[in-house]
Amino acid sequence: MASMTRCRASPVEGKVTDSHVKYYTQRTEGSSAIFTESLAVDLRGENYPGALQACKREHIEGLKTLTDSVHKAGGVIFAELYHAGRCTNKKNNGGKTPVSASPILCDVEGKFEEPEELSKEGIEEIVNQFINSMKITKEAGFDGVEFLGANGFLIDGFLRDSSNQRKDEFGGSVENRSRFPLRLIDEAVKIFGNKGVGIKVSPLNSLYKQRDSDPEKLIKYFFSELNKRNILFVEFVRPSRPEEDQLPEMKEFKGLKTLLPDVLLIGNLGMNADEAEKLIQEKAIDLVSFATLFIANPDLGERIRNGWELAQPNWGTMFGADVVGKDSGYSDYPAYDK
């Protein structure tokens, strides 16, 4: 199950509730592994009030209740860690000016504010915030961590040159732009080991007006470095919008697996079971992550194996402030009635 931020926690505390435990445990029985919703490593890096957090020791107890329940059900669960970077605002992040690789506004319908450029000391501070969250999730019993290096958030903001125009060792070349993300990977390996680490990337995705001038060069370099580190997986968000046309062959993940011979490649975004099986059989990807299909189908794996009809979600209860703390549209979808 791919990461999905559903905003059911207290916007202030970000702690696990009984609904979270029920929701994730239900979906354990329908998947081989669970990736949590995005857990902010610091309030300044939060863009989803009501999402779970993993930045304080007070979060450990609830997170451990969650992992214990998933493990008891026979599942594997990775914590997805993120910092929103420039893709947030003072209303969502506790009143602080957003930060990013460069002071470039992500101008999307007035949602965000112009960020401050991170100093080298600021980058180091955020590295330490990630390390703190990794230690918290390790103590809470997670099997590993996945970094959200996609969708315009801070890690992606360093990787792509539309949002990173720095002139120091963290900007310019693909090697420099990869420096911060690779540092996080290296720190995670120290805590979880190689096979407890993964990253989600979207180098062709245009969400939040992201773009890179040479995505092929970026992919080849960054993936080669990830393969050297022998991490467990890379989850690749494939291009889907008309404007995401730089490398159209990547919609079918062509050529990516050759860059990651020692790392699992997980295909993500908009697949049904038939397409997923085809891509796996063709060895274009190793695994697939489903998101939307899991919302109304907690037993998705069993439904796919048996050819059972898939339920449709209620989009009105998907996200937003009016669903915080509510089970409706979250943990109340039933398993298939046999």
Short mmCIF file of C-alpha atoms in Angstrom, two decimals:
data_model
loop_
_atom_site.label_atom_id
_atom_site.label_comp_id
_atom_site.label_asym_id
_atom_site.label_seq_id
_atom_site.Cartn_x
_atom_site.Cartn_y
_atom_site.Cartn_z
CA MET A 1 0.00 0.00 0.00
CA ALA A 2 1.42 3.35 -1.06
CA SER A 3 1.56 6.29 1.29
CA MET A 4 -1.67 8.28 1.53
CA THR A 5 -2.13 11.27 3.80
CA ARG A 6 -5.68 11.11 5.16
CA CYS A 7 -5.55 13.71 7.98
CA ARG A 8 -7.28 11.82 10.79
CA ALA A 9 -5.02 12.88 13.68
CA SER A 10 -5.11 15.97 15.87
CA PRO A 11 -3.56 18.85 13.89
CA VAL A 12 -1.78 19.93 17.06
CA GLU A 13 -0.45 16.64 18.43
CA GLY A 14 -0.18 14.38 15.37
CA LYS A 15 -0.61 11.27 17.52
CA VAL A 16 -1.90 7.80 16.61
CA THR A 17 -5.55 7.08 17.42
CA ASP A 18 -7.51 3.83 17.54
CA SER A 19 -8.80 4.66 14.05
CA HIS A 20 -5.25 4.72 12.66
CA VAL A 21 -4.49 1.33 14.19
CA LYS A 22 -7.68 -0.14 12.76
CA TYR A 23 -7.13 1.39 9.31
CA TYR A 24 -3.56 0.19 8.84
CA THR A 25 -4.19 -3.24 10.36
CA GLN A 26 -7.18 -3.81 8.08
CA ARG A 27 -5.03 -3.10 5.03
CA THR A 28 -2.19 -5.29 6.21
CA GLU A 29 -4.27 -8.31 5.24
CA GLY A 30 -4.59 -6.99 1.69
CA SER A 31 -0.95 -6.10 1.01
CA SER A 32 2.60 -7.37 1.32
CA ALA A 33 3.83 -4.12 2.87
CA ILE A 34 2.44 -0.85 4.17
CA PHE A 35 3.92 2.61 3.64
CA THR A 36 2.47 5.05 6.16
CA GLU A 37 1.13 8.49 5.42
CA SER A 38 3.84 11.15 5.29
CA LEU A 39 5.21 11.79 8.78
CA ALA A 40 6.65 15.27 9.25
CA VAL A 41 10.10 15.41 10.80
CA ASP A 42 9.45 18.95 12.08
CA LEU A 43 6.38 21.17 12.32
CA ARG A 44 7.98 23.72 9.99
CA GLY A 45 7.99 20.99 7.36
CA GLU A 46 4.31 20.08 7.77
CA ASN A 47 1.75 20.73 5.06
CA TYR A 48 -0.99 18.38 6.22
CA PRO A 49 -2.55 19.38 9.53
CA GLY A 50 -4.05 16.19 10.90
CA ALA A 51 -1.32 13.92 9.55
CA LEU A 52 0.64 11.72 11.92
CA GLN A 53 4.01 12.98 13.10
CA ALA A 54 7.27 11.37 14.19
CA CYS A 55 9.28 14.24 15.58
CA LYS A 56 8.82 14.00 19.36
CA ARG A 57 9.34 11.24 21.87
CA GLU A 58 5.70 11.56 22.85
CA HIS A 59 4.83 10.09 19.43
CA ILE A 60 6.62 6.80 20.11
CA GLU A 61 3.96 5.11 22.25
CA GLY A 62 1.18 5.51 19.71
CA LEU A 63 3.38 4.61 16.77
CA LYS A 64 4.48 1.45 18.58
CA THR A 65 0.85 0.49 19.14
CA LEU A 66 0.38 0.84 15.39
CA THR A 67 3.43 -1.21 14.38
CA ASP A 68 2.65 -3.91 16.95
CA SER A 69 -0.83 -4.33 15.51
CA VAL A 70 0.43 -4.52 11.92
CA HIS A 71 3.13 -7.02 12.87
CA LYS A 72 0.62 -9.15 14.80
CA ALA A 73 -1.44 -9.31 11.60
CA GLY A 74 1.64 -10.57 9.74
CA GLY A 75 2.52 -7.33 8.00
CA VAL A 76 5.53 -5.18 7.24
CA ILE A 77 5.34 -1.42 7.76
CA PHE A 78 7.67 1.38 6.68
CA ALA A 79 7.36 4.95 7.93
CA GLU A 80 7.37 7.55 5.18
CA LEU A 81 9.32 10.59 6.40
CA TYR A 82 9.10 14.02 4.79
CA HIS A 83 9.68 17.73 5.03
CA ALA A 84 7.35 19.88 2.94
CA GLY A 85 10.00 22.44 2.07
CA ARG A 86 8.47 25.27 0.05
CA CYS A 87 5.14 23.46 -0.37
CA THR A 88 3.49 24.72 2.80
CA ASN A 89 2.45 27.96 4.49
CA LYS A 90 2.34 29.56 7.92
CA LYS A 91 -1.21 28.34 8.52
CA ASN A 92 -0.13 24.72 8.11
CA ASN A 93 3.34 24.76 9.66
CA GLY A 94 2.92 26.58 12.92
CA GLY A 95 3.45 30.13 11.69
CA LYS A 96 6.98 29.81 10.30
CA THR A 97 8.30 30.93 6.93
CA PRO A 98 8.77 27.87 4.69
CA VAL A 99 12.28 26.86 3.67
CA SER A 100 13.70 25.31 0.50
CA ALA A 101 16.82 24.79 -1.56
CA SER A 102 16.29 28.23 -3.15
CA PRO A 103 13.95 31.17 -2.46
CA ILE A 104 11.62 30.32 -5.34
CA LEU A 105 7.87 30.57 -4.77
CA CYS A 106 5.76 27.53 -5.63
CA ASP A 107 2.91 29.59 -7.05
CA VAL A 108 -0.06 27.22 -7.00
CA GLU A 109 -3.42 28.96 -6.54
CA GLY A 110 -2.01 31.06 -3.73
CA LYS A 111 -1.52 28.04 -1.49
CA PHE A 112 2.10 28.66 -0.57
CA GLU A 113 4.50 31.43 0.44
CA GLU A 114 7.94 32.39 -0.80
CA PRO A 115 10.47 30.25 1.07
CA GLU A 116 13.73 31.18 2.68
CA GLU A 117 16.83 29.62 1.15
CA LEU A 118 18.35 27.14 3.55
CA SER A 119 21.84 27.98 4.76
CA LYS A 120 24.35 25.18 5.11
CA GLU A 121 23.66 25.25 8.83
CA GLY A 122 19.96 25.04 8.08
CA ILE A 123 20.49 21.98 5.88
CA GLU A 124 22.44 20.32 8.68
CA GLU A 125 19.64 21.13 11.12
CA ILE A 126 17.12 19.39 8.87
CA VAL A 127 19.42 16.39 8.47
CA ASN A 128 19.39 16.13 12.26
CA GLN A 129 15.60 16.39 12.30
CA PHE A 130 15.41 13.44 9.92
CA ILE A 131 17.88 11.51 12.07
CA ASN A 132 15.73 12.23 15.13
CA SER A 133 12.61 10.96 13.33
CA MET A 134 14.47 7.86 12.15
CA LYS A 135 15.46 7.06 15.72
CA ILE A 136 11.88 7.59 16.86
CA THR A 137 10.46 5.30 14.16
CA LYS A 138 13.14 2.70 14.88
CA GLU A 139 12.23 2.69 18.56
CA ALA A 140 8.55 2.53 17.63
CA GLY A 141 9.15 -0.74 15.78
CA PHE A 142 8.94 0.22 12.12
CA ASP A 143 10.64 -2.18 9.72
CA GLY A 144 12.25 0.70 7.88
CA VAL A 145 11.80 4.17 6.45
CA GLU A 146 10.86 5.55 3.07
CA PHE A 147 11.89 9.11 2.26
CA LEU A 148 9.34 11.18 0.37
CA GLY A 149 11.62 12.45 -2.38
CA ALA A 150 8.69 13.21 -4.69
CA ASN A 151 5.92 15.68 -5.45
CA GLY A 152 7.80 18.93 -4.96
CA PHE A 153 8.57 18.59 -1.26
CA LEU A 154 11.98 19.39 0.21
CA ILE A 155 14.01 16.41 -1.03
CA ASP A 156 12.54 16.76 -4.52
CA GLY A 157 13.13 20.49 -4.21
CA PHE A 158 16.85 19.84 -3.94
CA LEU A 159 16.93 17.23 -6.71
CA ARG A 160 15.34 19.24 -9.52
CA ASP A 161 16.71 22.44 -10.98
CA SER A 162 13.39 24.28 -11.32
CA SER A 163 13.42 24.63 -7.53
CA ASN A 164 17.16 24.38 -6.83
CA GLN A 165 19.26 27.19 -8.26
CA ARG A 166 21.93 27.26 -5.57
CA LYS A 167 25.52 28.17 -6.39
CA ASP A 168 27.18 26.10 -3.66
CA GLU A 169 27.90 22.39 -3.27
CA PHE A 170 24.15 21.65 -2.94
CA GLY A 171 23.18 23.10 -6.32
CA GLY A 172 24.11 23.15 -9.99
CA SER A 173 25.25 19.69 -11.11
CA VAL A 174 23.20 16.55 -10.57
CA GLU A 175 25.94 15.40 -8.21
CA ASN A 176 25.51 18.50 -6.05
CA ARG A 177 21.71 18.44 -6.16
CA SER A 178 21.78 14.82 -5.02
CA ARG A 179 24.07 15.55 -2.08
CA PHE A 180 21.35 16.30 0.49
CA PRO A 181 19.08 13.32 -0.40
CA LEU A 182 22.03 10.92 -0.44
CA ARG A 183 23.16 12.20 2.95
CA LEU A 184 19.74 11.25 4.33
CA ILE A 185 19.98 7.80 2.75
CA ASP A 186 23.41 7.27 4.31
CA GLU A 187 22.16 8.31 7.74
CA ALA A 188 19.18 5.98 7.42
CA VAL A 189 21.42 3.03 6.55
CA LYS A 190 23.31 3.62 9.80
CA ILE A 191 20.06 3.25 11.76
CA PHE A 192 18.00 0.70 9.79
CA GLY A 193 20.60 -1.06 7.65
CA ASN A 194 20.55 -1.13 3.85
CA LYS A 195 17.43 -3.26 3.65
CA GLY A 196 15.44 -0.99 5.90
CA VAL A 197 15.68 2.02 3.58
CA GLY A 198 13.80 3.18 0.52
CA ILE A 199 12.86 6.38 -1.28
CA LYS A 200 9.92 7.59 -3.35
CA VAL A 201 10.81 9.78 -6.34
CA SER A 202 8.93 11.57 -9.11
CA PRO A 203 11.57 13.10 -11.41
CA LEU A 204 9.04 13.59 -14.22
CA ASN A 205 6.04 14.62 -12.15
CA SER A 206 4.83 18.22 -12.58
CA LEU A 207 2.94 18.46 -9.31
CA TYR A 208 3.57 21.82 -7.62
CA LYS A 209 5.18 23.07 -10.84
CA GLN A 210 8.26 20.89 -10.54
CA ARG A 211 10.43 20.18 -13.58
CA ASP A 212 14.03 19.35 -14.36
CA SER A 213 15.91 20.51 -17.44
CA ASP A 214 17.54 17.10 -17.93
CA PRO A 215 15.60 14.42 -16.02
CA GLU A 216 17.37 11.56 -17.79
CA LYS A 217 20.76 12.72 -16.52
CA LEU A 218 19.34 13.19 -13.02
CA ILE A 219 17.72 9.74 -12.98
CA LYS A 220 20.84 7.97 -14.22
CA TYR A 221 23.13 9.58 -11.66
CA PHE A 222 20.80 9.42 -8.66
CA PHE A 223 19.72 5.85 -9.32
CA SER A 224 23.32 4.70 -9.78
CA GLU A 225 24.14 6.14 -6.35
CA LEU A 226 21.12 4.48 -4.78
CA ASN A 227 22.11 1.16 -6.35
CA LYS A 228 25.65 1.50 -4.96
CA ARG A 229 24.15 1.86 -1.52
CA ASN A 230 22.16 -1.35 -2.00
CA ILE A 231 19.03 0.03 -0.35
CA LEU A 232 15.85 -2.02 -0.39
CA PHE A 233 13.71 -0.15 -2.90
CA VAL A 234 12.97 2.86 -5.04
CA GLU A 235 9.30 3.72 -5.51
CA PHE A 236 8.94 5.51 -8.84
CA VAL A 237 5.94 7.78 -9.47
CA ARG A 238 5.45 7.54 -13.21
CA PRO A 239 4.47 10.50 -15.40
CA SER A 240 0.75 10.80 -16.04
CA ARG A 241 -0.17 14.37 -17.01
CA PRO A 242 0.02 15.67 -20.61
CA GLU A 243 2.74 18.16 -19.68
CA GLU A 244 4.92 15.38 -18.23
CA ASP A 245 6.22 14.52 -21.69
CA GLN A 246 10.00 14.68 -21.35
CA LEU A 247 10.54 10.91 -21.24
CA PRO A 248 7.24 9.32 -22.34
CA GLU A 249 8.69 5.80 -22.21
CA MET A 250 8.89 6.16 -18.43
CA LYS A 251 5.12 5.79 -18.24
CA GLU A 252 5.86 2.09 -18.67
CA PHE A 253 9.05 2.31 -16.57
CA LYS A 254 11.23 1.39 -19.55
CA GLY A 255 14.95 1.22 -18.82
CA LEU A 256 14.68 2.01 -15.12
CA LYS A 257 15.31 -1.49 -13.81
CA THR A 258 18.66 -1.69 -15.59
CA LEU A 259 19.76 1.26 -13.43
CA LEU A 260 18.74 -0.56 -10.25
CA PRO A 261 19.90 -4.17 -10.61
CA ASP A 262 20.42 -4.54 -6.85
CA VAL A 263 17.43 -2.52 -5.68
CA LEU A 264 13.73 -3.32 -5.88
CA LEU A 265 11.85 -1.04 -8.26
CA ILE A 266 8.28 -0.31 -7.19
CA GLY A 267 5.98 1.16 -9.82
CA ASN A 268 3.45 3.71 -8.62
CA LEU A 269 0.51 5.73 -9.90
CA GLY A 270 -2.76 4.89 -11.56
CA MET A 271 -2.36 1.19 -12.25
CA ASN A 272 -4.97 -1.53 -12.14
CA ALA A 273 -4.16 -5.14 -11.34
CA ASP A 274 -3.87 -6.24 -14.98
CA GLU A 275 -1.36 -3.54 -15.91
CA ALA A 276 0.62 -4.17 -12.74
CA GLU A 277 0.87 -7.88 -13.48
CA LYS A 278 1.92 -7.19 -17.07
CA LEU A 279 4.71 -4.81 -16.03
CA ILE A 280 5.99 -7.26 -13.43
CA GLN A 281 5.91 -10.15 -15.89
CA GLU A 282 7.87 -8.03 -18.38
CA LYS A 283 10.40 -7.29 -15.61
CA ALA A 284 9.92 -3.55 -16.05
CA ILE A 285 9.28 -3.33 -12.31
CA ASP A 286 9.60 -5.70 -9.37
CA LEU A 287 6.55 -4.63 -7.38
CA VAL A 288 3.64 -2.21 -7.59
CA SER A 289 2.20 0.10 -4.95
CA PHE A 290 -1.51 0.88 -4.96
CA ALA A 291 -3.01 3.88 -3.24
CA THR A 292 -6.56 4.86 -4.23
CA LEU A 293 -7.66 1.25 -4.67
CA PHE A 294 -6.86 0.59 -1.01
CA ILE A 295 -9.11 3.35 0.31
CA ALA A 296 -12.39 1.46 -0.10
CA ASN A 297 -10.85 -2.02 -0.32
CA PRO A 298 -9.02 -2.93 2.87
CA ASP A 299 -8.70 -6.50 1.55
CA LEU A 300 -7.46 -5.39 -1.87
CA GLY A 301 -4.97 -8.24 -2.34
CA GLU A 302 -7.62 -10.87 -1.71
CA ARG A 303 -10.07 -9.15 -4.02
CA ILE A 304 -7.50 -9.06 -6.83
CA ARG A 305 -6.50 -12.71 -6.34
CA ASN A 306 -10.12 -13.86 -6.44
CA GLY A 307 -11.37 -11.49 -9.12
CA TRP A 308 -13.87 -9.94 -6.74
CA GLU A 309 -15.50 -6.59 -7.50
CA LEU A 310 -13.69 -3.53 -6.15
CA ALA A 311 -15.60 -1.02 -4.02
CA GLN A 312 -15.50 2.66 -4.89
CA PRO A 313 -14.42 5.30 -2.36
CA ASN A 314 -16.43 8.26 -1.17
CA TRP A 315 -14.36 11.21 -2.34
CA GLY A 316 -16.22 13.54 -0.02
CA THR A 317 -14.65 11.91 3.04
CA MET A 318 -11.16 11.52 1.62
CA PHE A 319 -9.25 14.48 3.03
CA GLY A 320 -9.74 17.83 4.69
CA ALA A 321 -10.32 19.46 8.05
CA ASP A 322 -13.90 18.16 8.28
CA VAL A 323 -12.71 14.53 8.48
CA VAL A 324 -10.10 14.91 11.24
CA GLY A 325 -10.63 12.26 13.89
CA LYS A 326 -13.53 10.61 12.05
CA ASP A 327 -13.82 6.93 11.07
CA SER A 328 -16.28 7.67 8.27
CA GLY A 329 -14.66 7.06 4.90
CA TYR A 330 -11.49 5.86 6.61
CA SER A 331 -11.65 2.71 8.70
CA ASP A 332 -15.31 1.82 8.14
CA TYR A 333 -15.01 0.33 4.63
CA PRO A 334 -15.87 -3.38 4.91
CA ALA A 335 -14.06 -6.38 3.52
CA TYR A 336 -15.69 -8.21 0.61
CA ASP A 337 -18.90 -9.98 1.61
CA LYS A 338 -18.27 -13.57 0.58
#
